Amino acid sequence: MKASQQLADNLQIVLTDLIELQLQGKQAHWNIVGPNFRDLHLQLDELVVATRQFADDTAERMRALHALPDGRSATIAKGTRLEEFPGGLVTTKNAVKLITDRVERAVQTMRDVHDEVDEEDPTTADLLHEFIARLEQFVWMINAEIMNAGAAVTDPDEA
């Protein structure tokens, strides 16, 4: 199968956000301070490793579909949907919020392109399903570092 331009473009958007998420995860990993430092430091490394693998899987899927992935830094900086991660030291509490927001944004990118990807190539959509499930698990685990036991776990507006 050869990818349409639309499929290639959708996968490039996913790839861009995954590469940026990997870089931001490392930035947070190096610069967090405060309570739960070690646990969060290690969790961020796990996120970086997984995200790096997801980016590689995406790029290799693109090549299998005769599309050309572009992981150059200028392409990533120009095309990412993720907000820039702040410089300097970041408290663990703030880092949790910043990283989970970015992971959720990367997941939203995958959801945004999912239907078009699935229509053309269900096999590639299956990859997106795997990435989404794992990234949402990271959000839960990372967010649990600062969550209190009395926190609402569902949206009260949806109850």
PDB file of N, CA, C and O in Angstrom, residues 7-17 19 58 62 68-71 75-76:
ATOM      1  N   LEU A   7      -2.795  10.884   4.351  1.00  0.00           N
ATOM      2  CA  LEU A   7      -2.322   9.954   5.366  1.00  0.00           C
ATOM      3  C   LEU A   7      -0.900  10.314   5.780  1.00  0.00           C
ATOM      4  O   LEU A   7      -0.583  10.341   6.971  1.00  0.00           O
ATOM      5  N   ALA A   8      -0.050  10.609   4.815  1.00  0.00           N
ATOM      6  CA  ALA A   8       1.328  10.997   5.131  1.00  0.00           C
ATOM      7  C   ALA A   8       1.346  12.251   5.999  1.00  0.00           C
ATOM      8  O   ALA A   8       2.100  12.331   6.983  1.00  0.00           O
ATOM      9  N   ASP A   9       0.523  13.234   5.654  1.00  0.00           N
ATOM     10  CA  ASP A   9       0.469  14.476   6.437  1.00  0.00           C
ATOM     11  C   ASP A   9      -0.036  14.216   7.863  1.00  0.00           C
ATOM     12  O   ASP A   9       0.496  14.774   8.827  1.00  0.00           O
ATOM     13  N   ASN A  10      -1.053  13.375   8.006  1.00  0.00           N
ATOM     14  CA  ASN A  10      -1.574  13.051   9.326  1.00  0.00           C
ATOM     15  C   ASN A  10      -0.530  12.345  10.178  1.00  0.00           C
ATOM     16  O   ASN A  10      -0.372  12.650  11.365  1.00  0.00           O
ATOM     17  N   LEU A  11       0.199  11.429   9.582  1.00  0.00           N
ATOM     18  CA  LEU A  11       1.239  10.726  10.341  1.00  0.00           C
ATOM     19  C   LEU A  11       2.395  11.663  10.680  1.00  0.00           C
ATOM     20  O   LEU A  11       3.001  11.543  11.747  1.00  0.00           O
ATOM     21  N   GLN A  12       2.682  12.606   9.808  1.00  0.00           N
ATOM     22  CA  GLN A  12       3.734  13.583  10.098  1.00  0.00           C
ATOM     23  C   GLN A  12       3.349  14.440  11.301  1.00  0.00           C
ATOM     24  O   GLN A  12       4.194  14.733  12.155  1.00  0.00           O
ATOM     25  N   ILE A  13       2.088  14.811  11.405  1.00  0.00           N
ATOM     26  CA  ILE A  13       1.622  15.597  12.557  1.00  0.00           C
ATOM     27  C   ILE A  13       1.818  14.798  13.846  1.00  0.00           C
ATOM     28  O   ILE A  13       2.289  15.324  14.855  1.00  0.00           O
ATOM     29  N   VAL A  14       1.452  13.523  13.813  1.00  0.00           N
ATOM     30  CA  VAL A  14       1.634  12.653  14.976  1.00  0.00           C
ATOM     31  C   VAL A  14       3.117  12.539  15.313  1.00  0.00           C
ATOM     32  O   VAL A  14       3.521  12.674  16.470  1.00  0.00           O
ATOM     33  N   LEU A  15       3.939  12.292  14.304  1.00  0.00           N
ATOM     34  CA  LEU A  15       5.384  12.160  14.504  1.00  0.00           C
ATOM     35  C   LEU A  15       5.966  13.424  15.130  1.00  0.00           C
ATOM     36  O   LEU A  15       6.754  13.352  16.080  1.00  0.00           O
ATOM     37  N   THR A  16       5.570  14.556  14.627  1.00  0.00           N
ATOM     38  CA  THR A  16       6.071  15.831  15.144  1.00  0.00           C
ATOM     39  C   THR A  16       5.765  15.984  16.634  1.00  0.00           C
ATOM     40  O   THR A  16       6.644  16.327  17.426  1.00  0.00           O
ATOM     41  N   ASP A  17       4.529  15.717  17.019  1.00  0.00           N
ATOM     42  CA  ASP A  17       4.173  15.854  18.431  1.00  0.00           C
ATOM     43  C   ASP A  17       4.875  14.810  19.291  1.00  0.00           C
ATOM     44  O   ASP A  17       5.262  15.109  20.426  1.00  0.00           O
ATOM     45  N   ILE A  19       7.884  13.468  18.776  1.00  0.00           N
ATOM     46  CA  ILE A  19       9.283  13.887  18.935  1.00  0.00           C
ATOM     47  C   ILE A  19       9.374  15.045  19.922  1.00  0.00           C
ATOM     48  O   ILE A  19      10.228  15.063  20.813  1.00  0.00           O
ATOM     49  N   THR A  58       6.103   5.210  14.309  1.00  0.00           N
ATOM     50  CA  THR A  58       5.357   6.055  13.369  1.00  0.00           C
ATOM     51  C   THR A  58       6.176   6.312  12.117  1.00  0.00           C
ATOM     52  O   THR A  58       5.681   6.162  10.989  1.00  0.00           O
ATOM     53  N   MET A  62       5.446   5.058   8.322  1.00  0.00           N
ATOM     54  CA  MET A  62       5.411   5.976   7.182  1.00  0.00           C
ATOM     55  C   MET A  62       6.266   5.448   6.043  1.00  0.00           C
ATOM     56  O   MET A  62       5.841   5.435   4.888  1.00  0.00           O
ATOM     57  N   LEU A  68       7.543   9.894   3.517  1.00  0.00           N
ATOM     58  CA  LEU A  68       8.829  10.332   4.052  1.00  0.00           C
ATOM     59  C   LEU A  68       8.657  11.065   5.379  1.00  0.00           C
ATOM     60  O   LEU A  68       8.147  12.185   5.404  1.00  0.00           O
ATOM     61  N   PRO A  69       9.087  10.462   6.484  1.00  0.00           N
ATOM     62  CA  PRO A  69       9.023  11.151   7.769  1.00  0.00           C
ATOM     63  C   PRO A  69      10.060  12.273   7.825  1.00  0.00           C
ATOM     64  O   PRO A  69      11.132  12.167   7.221  1.00  0.00           O
ATOM     65  N   ASP A  70       9.732  13.336   8.537  1.00  0.00           N
ATOM     66  CA  ASP A  70      10.653  14.460   8.689  1.00  0.00           C
ATOM     67  C   ASP A  70      10.803  14.769  10.176  1.00  0.00           C
ATOM     68  O   ASP A  70       9.913  15.339  10.796  1.00  0.00           O
ATOM     69  N   GLY A  71      11.945  14.364  10.735  1.00  0.00           N
ATOM     70  CA  GLY A  71      12.209  14.579  12.146  1.00  0.00           C
ATOM     71  C   GLY A  71      13.232  15.661  12.405  1.00  0.00           C
ATOM     72  O   GLY A  71      13.795  15.720  13.504  1.00  0.00           O
ATOM     73  N   THR A  75      11.591  21.335  11.522  1.00  0.00           N
ATOM     74  CA  THR A  75      10.251  20.816  11.233  1.00  0.00           C
ATOM     75  C   THR A  75       9.469  20.600  12.516  1.00  0.00           C
ATOM     76  O   THR A  75       8.286  20.952  12.601  1.00  0.00           O
ATOM     77  N   ILE A  76      10.138  20.050  13.522  1.00  0.00           N
ATOM     78  CA  ILE A  76       9.476  19.796  14.796  1.00  0.00           C
ATOM     79  C   ILE A  76       9.077  21.114  15.457  1.00  0.00           C
ATOM     80  O   ILE A  76       7.935  21.285  15.897  1.00  0.00           O
TER      81      ILE A  76
END
